[in-house]
Amino acid sequence: MAYNDCLQDVPDIFENEIGEALVMRTESLGTAKQLNPVGMIRELGPPDLCHIVKIHSTNRNEPDIGSYHHVLGVDTSSSASLAAYINSLQYSLNDKPGWFGSGNNWKIASGTYSTYNAFSKVDLRVQIKIPGGVDAYAITAQGERKEVTEELWRECQVSAILRAVLYANPEEYSVTGLRRLTLAASTRDEARVVEALMGQFWDGWRLGSNAETQVASHARNYLVDGLLAYFGGQGRYADCAAEVLSPLAYAPGAAHSQPHGSRGSMDFKGIDPEVAALLATAYVNGDEEVQAVRVMHQALKAKPSSFPTLSAQAEFLRLKKQFAAARKIALMAVKYAPSEFSAWAQLTEVYIDDADFPNALLTLNTCPMYTYVDRDFPRVPTPRRINYPVKSEVLAEYNLGDNFTNGNYSAVPTNPRSSNDSDAPGAAEEQAQNEASFILRLAAPTLKGTFAHAYRLLTSIVSTVGWDELLQLRSSVFVMEEEYRNSVGPSVAVDDEDDDDDEEEDDHLPLSALRERRATVGDKKAEITTSEVQTPNGSAAADHVEASAGDANQPEGSVAENNVDSAAETKESSVAETKDEPESAATQDKPEATEPTTTTDAPEAVEITAPPPSQPKGKKKNKKARNKKSKEASKPEPIPEQTVSEKPVDTEEQTAETEKRAAESDEQAVETEEQAVETEGQAVKTEELADGDAANDNAKQSSIAALGDKMDDVSLSDSENAKPEPSEETPADAGLVAAPQTAARETKSQSASPSTAQPDPTPEQLQGEKEQQPTAGATSHVRKRLCERWLDNLIMILFDDLRTYTNWRTRMHTLRATGQQVVFQFTQAEWEALGDLALRLHRPSEAREAYEYALRIRFSAKAWLRLLELHTGKYAALQAEECRRHESVAPPPLLASTDSLMMALDAAVWLAVYNDRWYNNMAYPNPLCSHIIKLVNIHGLSKVHNSLISMNLKPTVFAMVKRHLEIAEKFNVTGSTW
């Protein structure tokens, strides 16, 4: 139904009460002021809000109507530009003429334009009355009204520019009723934008930084991100370096606004090292590497400890495949910025490129993780109705769906199915399949910030070495659960392997009860390994109990069974799997740097330098009965004469107790005789082996007689039973594990001395060494680390991805082998999710196949955008890597080929129509325009333009795509002259 009170080319959201959208925006500025002094808005703020009030010009009985929409890309440098925008909406009303004059009597009486100032944390509003005046004011987080100054207008202009640039991708940022306008349509408009950004450059740290940066600085903040995104989307890095970064890096007075009391550029010999790092990066991307090296040299001479400059140098060396030099520089960057995630992530990338995967996994485990802060979305009331007018009749011929829904696949798009296949399921059936689909519930797409970056690094490792090798690396560098349990108590691990039924008894036992249980185990071990009968108060048994129970003072807990299938597949889990919690719960808001602590005076080699994990579950019912019996048997016998008691002891009771002790002593004597027989047998075997090797031993002793007393401290058993140790630590890791290694070497030397100092060990000593062998072998993991909980969760998420991928490929092979139809085996949402899964696992050829199947069901903007990225070279490195590792994969079309160009233009046409349908009139910055500019860089402007003409598009559709080519021509990008 068409309403005359609606705008004809702008989305219109109607209010229930006039002005309620402005009231809720005001409330969102000061919500939760106790937790956040600036309210719920924490970053750049929500998009601009344009609120209008419409009145009926002829019928006064009609109530006034309030409506609003959100907008990006409007010039907010003054109140005049905002008033001009509201006045332009008057021409957007549905003013089609009727039989007698105009058919619409609705007029805009007033309007309010609200834009957020991210520097001063205030909301600037311009209230316009038609006809009438203009009133501009600012609303603070406390709801106070203040006057607007020129400084506030400049800050407001830069804030609006950054929102338009960083919120340009509709897939990443989508808001109901959002309209996007072109930020700079000419070189004159671009000069205005660049001038505004440079004027506020040294205040950019006040805006904050992205999710992967802990502390905002001159080189790492939202203003720098927006500046690089604007020029980088066009590939104009040389212009960015010459026009913007070079004047800022060598500016003599750049210290008028410094964050946290830092010094200005004049203190660094005429160059700012942080900005110089940005300048060097721009030179590298612009193929001016000589200039980049010169700038980095000057910056490092001015400040050798500049983390941004070291990071830029390490990245340059990594791209040049100088991995040894890049590793040294990356280690220095980590040294000077240990709390920055980007420094550790870059060092991990260097290790991955250098095929040093153990150190890559250890470095990844050391990365500091930050809590992800999402972008600011507007808070709006429940609308009465929403109007999405179709701007052009030609759009009706294109079968388009809904706008981006931020990953919500529960609802089926409203556009009809493009295929008339009878096997296609209905809308209700498809929605039910989406709700029950395991593919749409994978956890990897929900990762954000540092966790998403760490997962990409983890997938880079597994794509190179494979899943089995990753598990081996994991067990070689991290302390596994079985190793830790053996180091704390070997008998406990043996008992757990014999039982089958799970039990949670130990989770509720106090620490004293656990110590008593360890003491009971120690008593049994002592009774077996000693030749004499120990009394309950014997000193030898007590010493052994203290030694075996020394590690009992550990925090209690449990290991959660995160996934039954994953546990059966990997056969062992890390000690970090203590709770089934999301990875974000293990982090804090941008934590400070905390270096791992080491213990140098550890008396036992099995002590671990990091906090030990919680004790595992899995105690069995039959073990519960044995523990109960062992507690009763381990209770010390009463000693009537030495106990502290004031009451006399009955003679009859004392006689009975004496007889009872005598009977028990007889039983112990029998057990002692049986043990003596066993030890004698072992001694005979030992003597036979010794006689057989006597001649060889004499020859060996004569050959090494020159070594003398130095051989007294050498244990041959260590070399015979040696296991492969993990790779040597890097200089960064050497300081972290030096103390544990020292303690391990001291412990090994102490444990080796008794075996070599006595040439003729007794059978009892041999039996004791045999019983203590598991504990001595557990010292091999002292050099290992404890796996962080978030990394262990990422490994489990990776396992889910690999399992889903394997099931998908197996099913595809079965369907093709049996000749069944493939398209409708999955829904469109599932095909898109499978395409994303293949891209995450570095299989772009299979991702392309999944996106094409999704498009065969119906239109999908996401699928078209991914195919456009594949044809413009975004995943060229992954495609080359896939073809190199898998010979069965067919090579993709060459980027310079005509076929690749036509497929890319086909996707560009569909996306251009889709953007115009959903009021995305921003020619640039726009992901679609960036990809078209890449086509111009590869093929040239003339070839792309002629190919577009050959597609024989309608004039309206042709104009939608041509405006992006005009941007490439106006700003003189690479390839625009040929």
Short mmCIF file of C-alpha atoms in Angstrom, two decimals, residues 482 485-486 490-502 525 617-624 626-627:
data_model
loop_
_atom_site.label_atom_id
_atom_site.label_comp_id
_atom_site.label_asym_id
_atom_site.label_seq_id
_atom_site.Cartn_x
_atom_site.Cartn_y
_atom_site.Cartn_z
CA GLU A 482 48.08 -37.57 31.55
CA ARG A 485 48.54 -36.53 36.61
CA ASN A 486 51.52 -38.89 36.42
CA PRO A 490 51.32 -42.05 39.25
CA SER A 491 49.07 -44.47 41.10
CA VAL A 492 46.07 -42.23 40.59
CA ALA A 493 46.54 -42.24 36.84
CA VAL A 494 46.81 -46.05 36.81
CA ASP A 495 43.63 -46.43 38.81
CA ASP A 496 41.75 -44.13 36.46
CA GLU A 497 42.65 -46.25 33.48
CA ASP A 498 41.21 -49.39 35.07
CA ASP A 499 37.76 -48.02 35.84
CA ASP A 500 34.91 -47.16 33.54
CA ASP A 501 32.19 -45.33 35.48
CA ASP A 502 32.53 -41.56 36.09
CA LYS A 525 54.41 -47.71 48.14
CA LYS A 617 36.95 -35.98 37.21
CA GLY A 618 36.51 -39.62 36.44
CA LYS A 619 36.78 -41.25 39.85
CA LYS A 620 34.97 -44.51 39.72
CA LYS A 621 32.56 -46.24 42.03
CA ASN A 622 34.78 -49.22 42.65
CA LYS A 623 37.64 -46.84 43.33
CA LYS A 624 35.48 -45.11 45.88
CA ARG A 626 38.92 -48.98 47.61
CA ASN A 627 39.67 -45.48 48.82
#
